[in-house]
Coordinates of C-alpha atoms and ligand atoms in Angstrom, one line a residue:
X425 CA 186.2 232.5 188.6
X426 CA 186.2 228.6 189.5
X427 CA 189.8 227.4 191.1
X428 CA 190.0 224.4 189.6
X429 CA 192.7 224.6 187.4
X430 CA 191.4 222.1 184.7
X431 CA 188.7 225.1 184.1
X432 CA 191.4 227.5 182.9
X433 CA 192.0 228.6 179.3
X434 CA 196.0 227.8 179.8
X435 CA 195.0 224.3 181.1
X436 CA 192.6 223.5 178.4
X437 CA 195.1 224.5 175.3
X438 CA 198.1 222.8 177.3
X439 CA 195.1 219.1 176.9
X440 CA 194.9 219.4 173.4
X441 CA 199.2 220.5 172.8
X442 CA 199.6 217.0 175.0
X443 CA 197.1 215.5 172.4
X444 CA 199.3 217.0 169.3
X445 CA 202.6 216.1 171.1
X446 CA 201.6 212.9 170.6
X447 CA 204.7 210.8 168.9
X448 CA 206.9 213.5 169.9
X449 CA 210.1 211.8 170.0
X450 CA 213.1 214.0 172.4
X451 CA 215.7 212.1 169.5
X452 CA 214.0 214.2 166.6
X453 CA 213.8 217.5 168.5
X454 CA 217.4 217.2 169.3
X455 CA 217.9 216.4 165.8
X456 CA 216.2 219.8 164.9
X457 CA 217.9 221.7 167.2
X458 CA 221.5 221.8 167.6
X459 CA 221.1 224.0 170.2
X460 CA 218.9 222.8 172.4
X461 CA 221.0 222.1 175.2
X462 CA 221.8 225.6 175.5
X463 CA 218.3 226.9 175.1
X464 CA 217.3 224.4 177.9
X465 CA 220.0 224.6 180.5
X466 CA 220.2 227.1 183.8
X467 CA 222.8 227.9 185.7
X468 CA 222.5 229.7 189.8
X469 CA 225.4 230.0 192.1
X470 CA 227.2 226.8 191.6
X471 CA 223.9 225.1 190.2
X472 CA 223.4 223.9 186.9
X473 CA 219.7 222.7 185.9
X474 CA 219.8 220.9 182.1
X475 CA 215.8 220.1 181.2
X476 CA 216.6 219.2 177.7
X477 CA 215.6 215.8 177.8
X478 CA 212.2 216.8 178.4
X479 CA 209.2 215.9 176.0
X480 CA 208.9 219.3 175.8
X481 CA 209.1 222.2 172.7
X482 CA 209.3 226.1 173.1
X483 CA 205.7 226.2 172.4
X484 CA 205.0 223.7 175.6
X485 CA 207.0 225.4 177.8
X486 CA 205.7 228.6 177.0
X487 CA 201.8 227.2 177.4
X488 CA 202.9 226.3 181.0
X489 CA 204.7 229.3 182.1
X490 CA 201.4 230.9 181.1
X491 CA 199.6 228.6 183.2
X492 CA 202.1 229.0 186.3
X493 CA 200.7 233.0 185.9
X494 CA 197.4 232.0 185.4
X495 CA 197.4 229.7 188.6
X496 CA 198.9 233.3 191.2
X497 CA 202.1 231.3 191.6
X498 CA 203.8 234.5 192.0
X499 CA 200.8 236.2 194.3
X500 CA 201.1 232.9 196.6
X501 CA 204.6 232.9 196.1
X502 CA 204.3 236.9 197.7
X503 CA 202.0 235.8 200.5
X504 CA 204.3 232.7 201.5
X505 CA 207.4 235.3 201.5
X506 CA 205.4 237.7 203.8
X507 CA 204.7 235.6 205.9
X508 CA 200.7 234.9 205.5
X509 CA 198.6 232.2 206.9
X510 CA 198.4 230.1 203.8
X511 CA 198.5 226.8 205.6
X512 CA 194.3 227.5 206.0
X513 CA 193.1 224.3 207.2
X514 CA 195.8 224.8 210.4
X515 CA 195.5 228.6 210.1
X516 CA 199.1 228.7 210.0
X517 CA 201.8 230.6 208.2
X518 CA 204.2 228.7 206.3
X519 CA 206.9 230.8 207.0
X520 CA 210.2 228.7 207.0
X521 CA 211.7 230.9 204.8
X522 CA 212.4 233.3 207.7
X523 CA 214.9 231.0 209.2
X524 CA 217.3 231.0 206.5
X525 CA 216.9 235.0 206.5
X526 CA 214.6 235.4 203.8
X527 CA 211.0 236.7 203.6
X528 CA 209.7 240.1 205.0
X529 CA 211.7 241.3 207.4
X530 CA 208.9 243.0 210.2
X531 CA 206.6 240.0 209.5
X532 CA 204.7 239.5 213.3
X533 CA 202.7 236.1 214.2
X534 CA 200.6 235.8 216.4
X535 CA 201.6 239.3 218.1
X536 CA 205.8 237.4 218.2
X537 CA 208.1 239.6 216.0
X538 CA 209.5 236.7 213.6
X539 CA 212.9 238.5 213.6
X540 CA 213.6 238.3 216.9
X541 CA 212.5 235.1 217.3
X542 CA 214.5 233.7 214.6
X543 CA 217.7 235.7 216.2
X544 CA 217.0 233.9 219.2
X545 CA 216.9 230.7 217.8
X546 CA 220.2 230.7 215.6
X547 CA 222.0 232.2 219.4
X548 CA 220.5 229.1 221.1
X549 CA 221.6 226.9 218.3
X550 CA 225.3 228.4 218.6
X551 CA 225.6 228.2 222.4
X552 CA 224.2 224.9 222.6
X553 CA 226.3 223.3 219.6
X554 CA 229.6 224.8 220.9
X555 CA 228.7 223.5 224.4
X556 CA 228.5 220.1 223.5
X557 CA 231.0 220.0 221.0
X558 CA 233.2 221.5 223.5
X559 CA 232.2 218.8 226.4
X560 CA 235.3 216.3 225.7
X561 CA 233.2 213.3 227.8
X562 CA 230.1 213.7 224.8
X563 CA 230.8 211.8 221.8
X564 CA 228.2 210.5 220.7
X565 CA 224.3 212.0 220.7
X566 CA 221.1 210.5 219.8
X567 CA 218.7 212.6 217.6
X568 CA 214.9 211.3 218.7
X569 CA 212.5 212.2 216.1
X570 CA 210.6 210.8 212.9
X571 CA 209.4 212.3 209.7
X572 CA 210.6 215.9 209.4
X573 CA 212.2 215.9 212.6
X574 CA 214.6 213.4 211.6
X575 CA 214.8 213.6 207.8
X576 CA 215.6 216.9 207.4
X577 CA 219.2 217.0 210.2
X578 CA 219.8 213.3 208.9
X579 CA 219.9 213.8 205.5
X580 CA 222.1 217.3 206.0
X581 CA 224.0 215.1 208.8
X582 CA 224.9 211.9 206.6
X583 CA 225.5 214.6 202.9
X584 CA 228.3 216.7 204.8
X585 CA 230.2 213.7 206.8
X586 CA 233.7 215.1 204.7
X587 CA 232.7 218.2 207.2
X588 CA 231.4 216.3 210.2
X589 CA 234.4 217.3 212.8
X590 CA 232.0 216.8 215.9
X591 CA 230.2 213.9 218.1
X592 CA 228.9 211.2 216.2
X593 CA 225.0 211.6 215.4
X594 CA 222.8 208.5 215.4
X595 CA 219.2 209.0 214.3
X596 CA 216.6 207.2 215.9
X597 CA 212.7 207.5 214.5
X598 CA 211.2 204.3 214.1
X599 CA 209.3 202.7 217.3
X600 CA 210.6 199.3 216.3
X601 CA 212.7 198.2 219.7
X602 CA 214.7 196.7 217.5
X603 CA 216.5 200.3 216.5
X604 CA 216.9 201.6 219.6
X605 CA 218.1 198.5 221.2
X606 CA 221.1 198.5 218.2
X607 CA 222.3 202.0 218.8
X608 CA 222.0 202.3 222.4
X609 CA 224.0 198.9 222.8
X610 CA 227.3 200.4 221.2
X611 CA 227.0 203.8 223.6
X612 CA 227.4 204.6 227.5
X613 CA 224.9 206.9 229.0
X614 CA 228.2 209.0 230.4
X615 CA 229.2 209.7 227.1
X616 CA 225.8 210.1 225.2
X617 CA 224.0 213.2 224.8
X618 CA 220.2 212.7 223.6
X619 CA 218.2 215.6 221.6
X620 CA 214.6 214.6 221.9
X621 CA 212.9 216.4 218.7
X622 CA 209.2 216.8 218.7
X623 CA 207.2 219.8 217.4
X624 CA 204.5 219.0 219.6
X625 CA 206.0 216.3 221.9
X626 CA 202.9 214.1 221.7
X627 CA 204.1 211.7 218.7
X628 CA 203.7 208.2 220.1
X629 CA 207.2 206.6 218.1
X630 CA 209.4 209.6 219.6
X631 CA 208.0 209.7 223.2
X632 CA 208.2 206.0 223.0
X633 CA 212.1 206.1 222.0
X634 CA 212.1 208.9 224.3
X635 CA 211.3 207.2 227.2
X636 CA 213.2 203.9 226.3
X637 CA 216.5 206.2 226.4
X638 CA 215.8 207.9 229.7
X639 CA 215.3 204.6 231.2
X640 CA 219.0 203.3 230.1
X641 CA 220.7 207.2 231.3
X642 CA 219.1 207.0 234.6
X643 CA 219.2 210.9 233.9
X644 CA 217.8 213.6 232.0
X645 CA 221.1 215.8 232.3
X646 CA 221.9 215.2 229.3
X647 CA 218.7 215.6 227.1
X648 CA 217.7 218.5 225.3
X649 CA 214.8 218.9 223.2
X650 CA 213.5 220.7 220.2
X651 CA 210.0 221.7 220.7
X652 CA 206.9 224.1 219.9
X653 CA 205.3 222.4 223.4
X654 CA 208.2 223.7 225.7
X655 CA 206.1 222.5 228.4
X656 CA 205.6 218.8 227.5
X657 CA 209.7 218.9 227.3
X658 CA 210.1 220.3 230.8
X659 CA 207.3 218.0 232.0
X660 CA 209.3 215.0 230.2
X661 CA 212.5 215.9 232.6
X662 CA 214.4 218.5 230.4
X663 CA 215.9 221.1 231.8
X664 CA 214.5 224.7 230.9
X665 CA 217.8 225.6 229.2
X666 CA 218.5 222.2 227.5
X667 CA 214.5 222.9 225.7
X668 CA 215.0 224.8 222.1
X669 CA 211.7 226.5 221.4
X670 CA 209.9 225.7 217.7
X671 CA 207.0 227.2 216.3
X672 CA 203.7 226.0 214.8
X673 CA 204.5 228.4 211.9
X674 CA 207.6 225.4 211.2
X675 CA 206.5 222.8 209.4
X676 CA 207.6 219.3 210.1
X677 CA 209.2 218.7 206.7
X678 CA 210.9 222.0 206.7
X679 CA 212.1 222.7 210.0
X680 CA 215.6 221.7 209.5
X681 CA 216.9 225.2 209.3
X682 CA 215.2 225.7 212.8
X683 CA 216.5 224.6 216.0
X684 CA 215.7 220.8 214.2
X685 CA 219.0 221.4 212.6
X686 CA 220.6 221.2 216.0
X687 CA 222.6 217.7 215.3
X688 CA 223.7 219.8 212.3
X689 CA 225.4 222.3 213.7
X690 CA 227.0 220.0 216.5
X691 CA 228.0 217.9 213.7
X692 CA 229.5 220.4 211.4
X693 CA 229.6 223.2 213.3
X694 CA 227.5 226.4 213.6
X695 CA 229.3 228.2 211.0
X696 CA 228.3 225.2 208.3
X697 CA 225.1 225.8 209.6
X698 CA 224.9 229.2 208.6
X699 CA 226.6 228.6 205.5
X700 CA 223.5 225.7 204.7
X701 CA 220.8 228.8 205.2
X702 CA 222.9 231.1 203.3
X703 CA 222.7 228.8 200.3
X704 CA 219.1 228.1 201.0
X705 CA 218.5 231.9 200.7
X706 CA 220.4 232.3 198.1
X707 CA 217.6 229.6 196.2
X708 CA 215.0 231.8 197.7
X709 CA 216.4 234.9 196.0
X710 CA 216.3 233.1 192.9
X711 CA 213.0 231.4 193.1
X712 CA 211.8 234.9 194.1
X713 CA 213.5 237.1 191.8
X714 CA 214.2 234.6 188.7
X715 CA 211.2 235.2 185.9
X716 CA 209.3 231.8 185.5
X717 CA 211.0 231.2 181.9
X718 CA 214.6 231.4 183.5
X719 CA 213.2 229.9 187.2
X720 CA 214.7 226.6 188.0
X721 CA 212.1 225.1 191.2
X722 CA 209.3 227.0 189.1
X723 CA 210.3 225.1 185.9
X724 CA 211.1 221.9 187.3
X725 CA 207.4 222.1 189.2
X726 CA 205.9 223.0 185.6
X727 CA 207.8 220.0 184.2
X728 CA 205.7 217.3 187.0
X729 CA 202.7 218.7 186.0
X730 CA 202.9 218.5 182.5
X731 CA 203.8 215.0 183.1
X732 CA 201.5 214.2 186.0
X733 CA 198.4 216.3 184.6
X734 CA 198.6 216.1 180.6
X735 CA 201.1 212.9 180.0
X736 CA 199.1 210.7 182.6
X737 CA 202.5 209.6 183.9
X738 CA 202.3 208.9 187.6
X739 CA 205.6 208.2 189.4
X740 CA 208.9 210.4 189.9
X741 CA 212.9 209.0 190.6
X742 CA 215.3 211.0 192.2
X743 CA 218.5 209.6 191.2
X744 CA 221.7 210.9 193.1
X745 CA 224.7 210.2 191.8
X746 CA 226.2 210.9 195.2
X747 CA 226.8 208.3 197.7
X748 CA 225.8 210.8 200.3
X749 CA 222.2 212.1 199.2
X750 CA 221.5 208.2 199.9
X751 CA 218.9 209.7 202.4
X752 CA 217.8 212.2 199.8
X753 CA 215.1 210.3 198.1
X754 CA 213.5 209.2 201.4
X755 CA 213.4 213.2 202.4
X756 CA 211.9 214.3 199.1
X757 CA 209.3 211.5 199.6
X758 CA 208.2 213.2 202.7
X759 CA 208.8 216.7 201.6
X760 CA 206.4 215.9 198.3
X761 CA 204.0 213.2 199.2
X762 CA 203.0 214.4 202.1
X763 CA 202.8 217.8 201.0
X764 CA 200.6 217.3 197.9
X765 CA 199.0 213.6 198.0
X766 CA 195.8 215.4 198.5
X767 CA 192.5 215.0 197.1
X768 CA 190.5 217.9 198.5
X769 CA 191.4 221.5 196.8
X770 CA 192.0 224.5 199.1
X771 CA 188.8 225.7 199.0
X772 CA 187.3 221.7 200.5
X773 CA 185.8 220.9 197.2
X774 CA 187.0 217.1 195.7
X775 CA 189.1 216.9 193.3
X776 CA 189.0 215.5 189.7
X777 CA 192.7 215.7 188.4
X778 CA 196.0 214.3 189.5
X779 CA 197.6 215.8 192.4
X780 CA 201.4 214.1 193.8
X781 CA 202.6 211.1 191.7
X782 CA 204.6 208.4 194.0
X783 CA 208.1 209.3 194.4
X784 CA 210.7 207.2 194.5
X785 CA 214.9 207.0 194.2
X786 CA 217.9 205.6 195.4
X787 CA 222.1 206.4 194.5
X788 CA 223.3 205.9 191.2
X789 CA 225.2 203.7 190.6
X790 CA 223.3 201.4 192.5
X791 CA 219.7 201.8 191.2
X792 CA 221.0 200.7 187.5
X793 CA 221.4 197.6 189.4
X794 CA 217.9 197.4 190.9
X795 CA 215.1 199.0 189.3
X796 CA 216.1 201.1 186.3
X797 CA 215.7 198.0 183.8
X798 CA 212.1 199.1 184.3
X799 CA 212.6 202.6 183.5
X800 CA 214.1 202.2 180.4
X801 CA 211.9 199.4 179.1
X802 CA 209.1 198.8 181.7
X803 CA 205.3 199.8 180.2
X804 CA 205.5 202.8 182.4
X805 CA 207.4 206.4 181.6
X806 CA 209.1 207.3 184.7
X807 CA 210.5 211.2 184.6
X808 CA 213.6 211.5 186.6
X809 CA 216.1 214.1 188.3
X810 CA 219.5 212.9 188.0
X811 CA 221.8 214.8 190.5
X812 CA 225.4 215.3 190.1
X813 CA 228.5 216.1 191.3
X814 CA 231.4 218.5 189.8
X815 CA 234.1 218.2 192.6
X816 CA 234.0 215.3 195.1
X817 CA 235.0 215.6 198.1
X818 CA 237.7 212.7 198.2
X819 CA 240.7 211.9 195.7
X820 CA 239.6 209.0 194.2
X821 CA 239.3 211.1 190.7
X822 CA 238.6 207.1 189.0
X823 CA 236.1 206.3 190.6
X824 CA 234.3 209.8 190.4
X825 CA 235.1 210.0 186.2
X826 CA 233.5 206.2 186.4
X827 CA 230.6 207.7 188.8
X828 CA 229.6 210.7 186.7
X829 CA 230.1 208.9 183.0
X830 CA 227.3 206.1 184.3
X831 CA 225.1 209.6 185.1
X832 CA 225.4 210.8 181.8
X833 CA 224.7 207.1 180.4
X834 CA 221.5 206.6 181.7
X835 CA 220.1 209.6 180.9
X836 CA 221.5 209.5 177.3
X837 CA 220.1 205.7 177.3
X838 CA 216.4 206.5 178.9
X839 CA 216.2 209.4 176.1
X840 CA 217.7 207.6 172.9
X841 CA 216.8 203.9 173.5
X842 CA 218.0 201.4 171.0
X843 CA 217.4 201.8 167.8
X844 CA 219.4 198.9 165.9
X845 CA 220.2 195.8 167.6
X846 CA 220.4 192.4 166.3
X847 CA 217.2 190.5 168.4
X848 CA 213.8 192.1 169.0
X849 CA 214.3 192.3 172.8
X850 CA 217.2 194.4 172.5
X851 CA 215.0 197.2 170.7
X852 CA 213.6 199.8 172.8
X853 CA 212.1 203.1 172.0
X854 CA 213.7 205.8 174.7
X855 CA 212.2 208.9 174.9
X856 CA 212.5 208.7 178.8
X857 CA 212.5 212.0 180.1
X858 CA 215.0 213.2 182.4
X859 CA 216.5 216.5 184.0
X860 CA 220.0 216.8 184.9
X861 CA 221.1 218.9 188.5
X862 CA 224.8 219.6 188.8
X863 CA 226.0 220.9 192.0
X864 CA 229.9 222.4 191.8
X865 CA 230.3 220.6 194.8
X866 CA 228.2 218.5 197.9
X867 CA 229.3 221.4 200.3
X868 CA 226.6 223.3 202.9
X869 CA 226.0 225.7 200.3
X870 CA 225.1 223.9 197.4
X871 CA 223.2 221.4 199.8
X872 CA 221.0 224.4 201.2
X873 CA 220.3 225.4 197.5
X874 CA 218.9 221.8 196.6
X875 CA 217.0 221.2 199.1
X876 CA 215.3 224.6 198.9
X877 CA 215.1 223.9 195.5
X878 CA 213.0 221.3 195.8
X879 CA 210.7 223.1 198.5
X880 CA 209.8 225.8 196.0
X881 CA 209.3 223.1 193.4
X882 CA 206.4 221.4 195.9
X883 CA 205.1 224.4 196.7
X884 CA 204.5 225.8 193.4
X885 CA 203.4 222.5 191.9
X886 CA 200.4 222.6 195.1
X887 CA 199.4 226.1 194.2
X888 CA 198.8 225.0 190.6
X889 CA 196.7 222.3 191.9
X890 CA 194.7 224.4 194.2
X891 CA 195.6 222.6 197.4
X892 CA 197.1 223.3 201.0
X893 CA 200.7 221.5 200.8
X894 CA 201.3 222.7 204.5
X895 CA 198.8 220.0 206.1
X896 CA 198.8 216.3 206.4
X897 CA 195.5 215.0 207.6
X898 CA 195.4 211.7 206.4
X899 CA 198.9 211.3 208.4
X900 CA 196.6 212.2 211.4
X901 CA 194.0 210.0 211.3
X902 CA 196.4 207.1 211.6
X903 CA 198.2 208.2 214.0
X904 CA 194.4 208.8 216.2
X905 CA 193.7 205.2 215.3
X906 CA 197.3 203.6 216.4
X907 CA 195.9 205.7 219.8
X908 CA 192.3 204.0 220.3
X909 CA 194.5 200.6 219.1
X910 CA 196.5 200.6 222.3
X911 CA 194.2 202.2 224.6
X912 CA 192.5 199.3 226.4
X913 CA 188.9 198.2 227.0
X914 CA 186.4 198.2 224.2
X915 CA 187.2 198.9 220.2
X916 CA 184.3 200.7 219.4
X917 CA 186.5 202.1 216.0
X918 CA 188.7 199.2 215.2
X919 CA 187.0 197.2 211.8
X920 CA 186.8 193.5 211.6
X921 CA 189.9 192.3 210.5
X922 CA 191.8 195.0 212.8
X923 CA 189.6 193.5 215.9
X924 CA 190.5 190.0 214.8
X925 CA 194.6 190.7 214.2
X926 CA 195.0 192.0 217.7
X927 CA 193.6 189.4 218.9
X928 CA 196.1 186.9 217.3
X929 CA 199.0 189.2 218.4
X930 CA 197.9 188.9 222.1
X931 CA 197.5 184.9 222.2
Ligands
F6P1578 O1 204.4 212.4 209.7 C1 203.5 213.3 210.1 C2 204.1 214.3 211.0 O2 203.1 215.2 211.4 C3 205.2 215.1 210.2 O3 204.6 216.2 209.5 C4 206.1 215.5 211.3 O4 207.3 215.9 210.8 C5 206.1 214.2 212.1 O5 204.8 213.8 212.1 C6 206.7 214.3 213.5 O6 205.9 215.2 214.3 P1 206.5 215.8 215.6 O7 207.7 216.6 215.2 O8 205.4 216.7 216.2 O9 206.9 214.7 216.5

């Protein structure tokens, strides 16, 4: 049997519902239903998940369970959960699931029992958290790292600051000298404490930073670094017990329940550490247990690809309503787009369908104040996850009823419209689509849920797509180019224009 998915029965009846959906309007089925918000809300441990402002019936959502079966989510989903090599093209497990606990408990890679290794981890992250947090002369530390080794412990870092009792983090990824000049300018090297994060300690923006920061300590004593090439850290200067061991079996954009997550736990604690996989497991349990009908990332991956695959609609806003989760659209970009903008399937063939629309977000209320003009009355449908908040963690109780009632607003808006108004330009249409997350409170727990949430979400939407979500080769090949860029001599690679730009930037 062929693995595209577009050659499936399931896929084929879901093209011609789309076609008979057509002029579907979310106002009339909520007319028709008075229900419908209970049919189409969930609720897991503190998490509420309302899809009914979807362009979807019964009938649709039905048609694409049936295709999640069709597609082996659940078989994949067994083989992730065991531990299996599904990231092929690396011939890799993708087995971040163990970190937090979950998954097969006697799973061995590579000959290295995954239990152990994972005990060993969470003791180093204890001793080393408590030992700095207990060093009175360290208050401030520098996390060095980009993509997943700095989105993952920032975001966690900046969502719990109401539980942030330790040194200060600051989070440097970008080689502009711009960023490390600003941070380093406020700190003193006797006070600082660096945490160099690389899974293989050869990316060029975090050796660069790396090195810039050594240069201004005068010392390594106070580096650590989190690592799968242990040796590249100890050949940096970092002492063998300051180097926090990784594994290739960790991918970049989830490794922050590895020994990544160490700014987390010195942050907040190792005990809100634990308590962030505990509610990450907890989603795991779920997304294992939960049958697709009633399974919130399953659902919510079904949703993207009815829209993506049979509504042509191409982009995706996360919308927090939660000052904190600013960082959170920016780590969903990375955990999605890289993940599944792919074009080749899993078995190297090319693809003709949609894979990963763009993703984009920002903080309610801010975004109605930028771009959201667009998404209620732009030419384009934009689907959106709004994300909410029952309990806040301050006592402004105003300003959080003001917060939450603006939530509710746009999503009423983008799914209404205008109907009557007294000009023309006033009128628009609505039937925006938009699902609804509300947390009981922005707390470890409910954080670890959401963002395993949305890592069962990507995963399931790339096995319905027949791709690898675990690599990211075009990712490579610019960072081999950047290389042959800066290495000196001849250009035998660089094109035209990139031979003629270097040479204006060296005049
Ligand atoms: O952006 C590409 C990428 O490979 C990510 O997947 C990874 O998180 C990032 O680079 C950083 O890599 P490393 O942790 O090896 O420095």
């Amino acid at each position: 049997m062929s693995n595209n998915p577009q050659q499936s029965r399931e896929w084929k009846a879901l093209q011609a519902h789309a076609k008979s959906m057509s002029g579907t309007h979310m106002r009339d089925l909520f007319a028709k239903d008075p229900d419908r918000f209970n049919s189409l809300h969930l609720r897991t441990d503190g998490l509420l998940f309302d899809y009914s402002r979807n362009i979807v019936t019964s009938e649709t959502l039905k048609m694409l369970v049936d295709l999640a079966k069709t597609s082996d989510v659940a078989s994949w989903r067994d083989k992730m959960f065991a531990g299996e090599k599904i990231n092929i093209t690396e011939n890799r497990a993708a087995f971040h699931l163990a970190l937090r606990g979950s998954g097969e408990r006697s799973v061995k890679i590579d000959g290295e029992n995954i239990k152990d290794f994972v005990q060993k981890s969470l003791g180093q992250i204890e001793s080393v958290s408590a030992k700095i947090r207990d060093d009175k002369n360290i208050t401030d530390i520098v996390n060095i790292g980009i993509g997943g080794s700095d989105l993952g412990p920032r975001i966690v870092y900046e969502t719990l600051q109401s539980f942030n009792d330790g040194p200060r983090i600051h989070f440097v990824s970008n080689v502009d000298g711009a960023r490390i000049t600003t941070v380093l300018k406020g700190l003193k090297p006797a006070n600082t404490a660096f945490i160099v994060t690389s899974k293989t300690f050869m990316t060029m923006e975090t050796l660069t930073n790396a090195i810039t920061a050594k240069d201004w300590a005068k010392t390594t004593k106070n580096f650590y670094a989190v690592s799968s090439n242990t040796e590249a850290a100890k050949a940096f200067g970092i002492a063998q017990e300051n180097v926090l061991p990784m594994r290739d079996w960790i991918g970049g954009r989830t490794s922050v329940w590895s020994t990544v997550g160490l700014p987390v736990a010195i942050a907040a604690g190792f005990e809100n550490f634990k308590t962030l996989l505990a509610g990450a497991r907890a989603m795991d349990d779920h997304f294992r247990e939960a049958p697709f009908e009633k399974n919130i990332p399953a659902l919510m991956a079904l949703l993207a690809i009815w829209y993506r695959n049979f509504m042509d609609f191409r982009t995706h806003a996360i919308l927090p309503y939660a000052h904190n989760l600013r960082k959170f659209p920016a780590f969903i970009q990375q955990l999605d787009m890289e993940s599944n903008g792919k074009s080749v399937d899993r078995d190297g063939n090319d693809i003709d369908y949609k894979t990963g629309p763009i993703i984009f977000g920002e903080t309610g209320t801010n975004a109605q104040h930028a771009f959201m003009q667009l998404m209620h009355q732009g030419t384009d449908i934009i689907p959106a996850d709004f994300i909410i908040v029952k309990n806040p963690d301050h006592n402004l109780d105003d300003h959080h009823r003001k917060l939450n009632a603006n939530a509710l607003a746009q999503t009423q808006a983008l799914m209404q419209g205008r109907k009557k108004a007294d000009k023309p330009y006033k009128k628009f249409d609505g039937n925006r689509p938009s699902s609804t997350l509300l947390l009981d409170r922005l707390d470890p727990w409910h954080l670890g849920m959401l963002l395993a949430l949305y890592e069962h979400r990507m995963f399931v939407q790339g096995i319905i797509w027949n791709i690898n979500s675990f690599d990211q080769w075009g990712v490579e090949l610019g960072k081999t180019l950047a290389n042959e860029i800066l290495a000196p001599g001849a250009h035998p690679t660089a094109d035209q224009t990139t031979l003629a730009l270097m040479q204006i930037l060296e005049e």
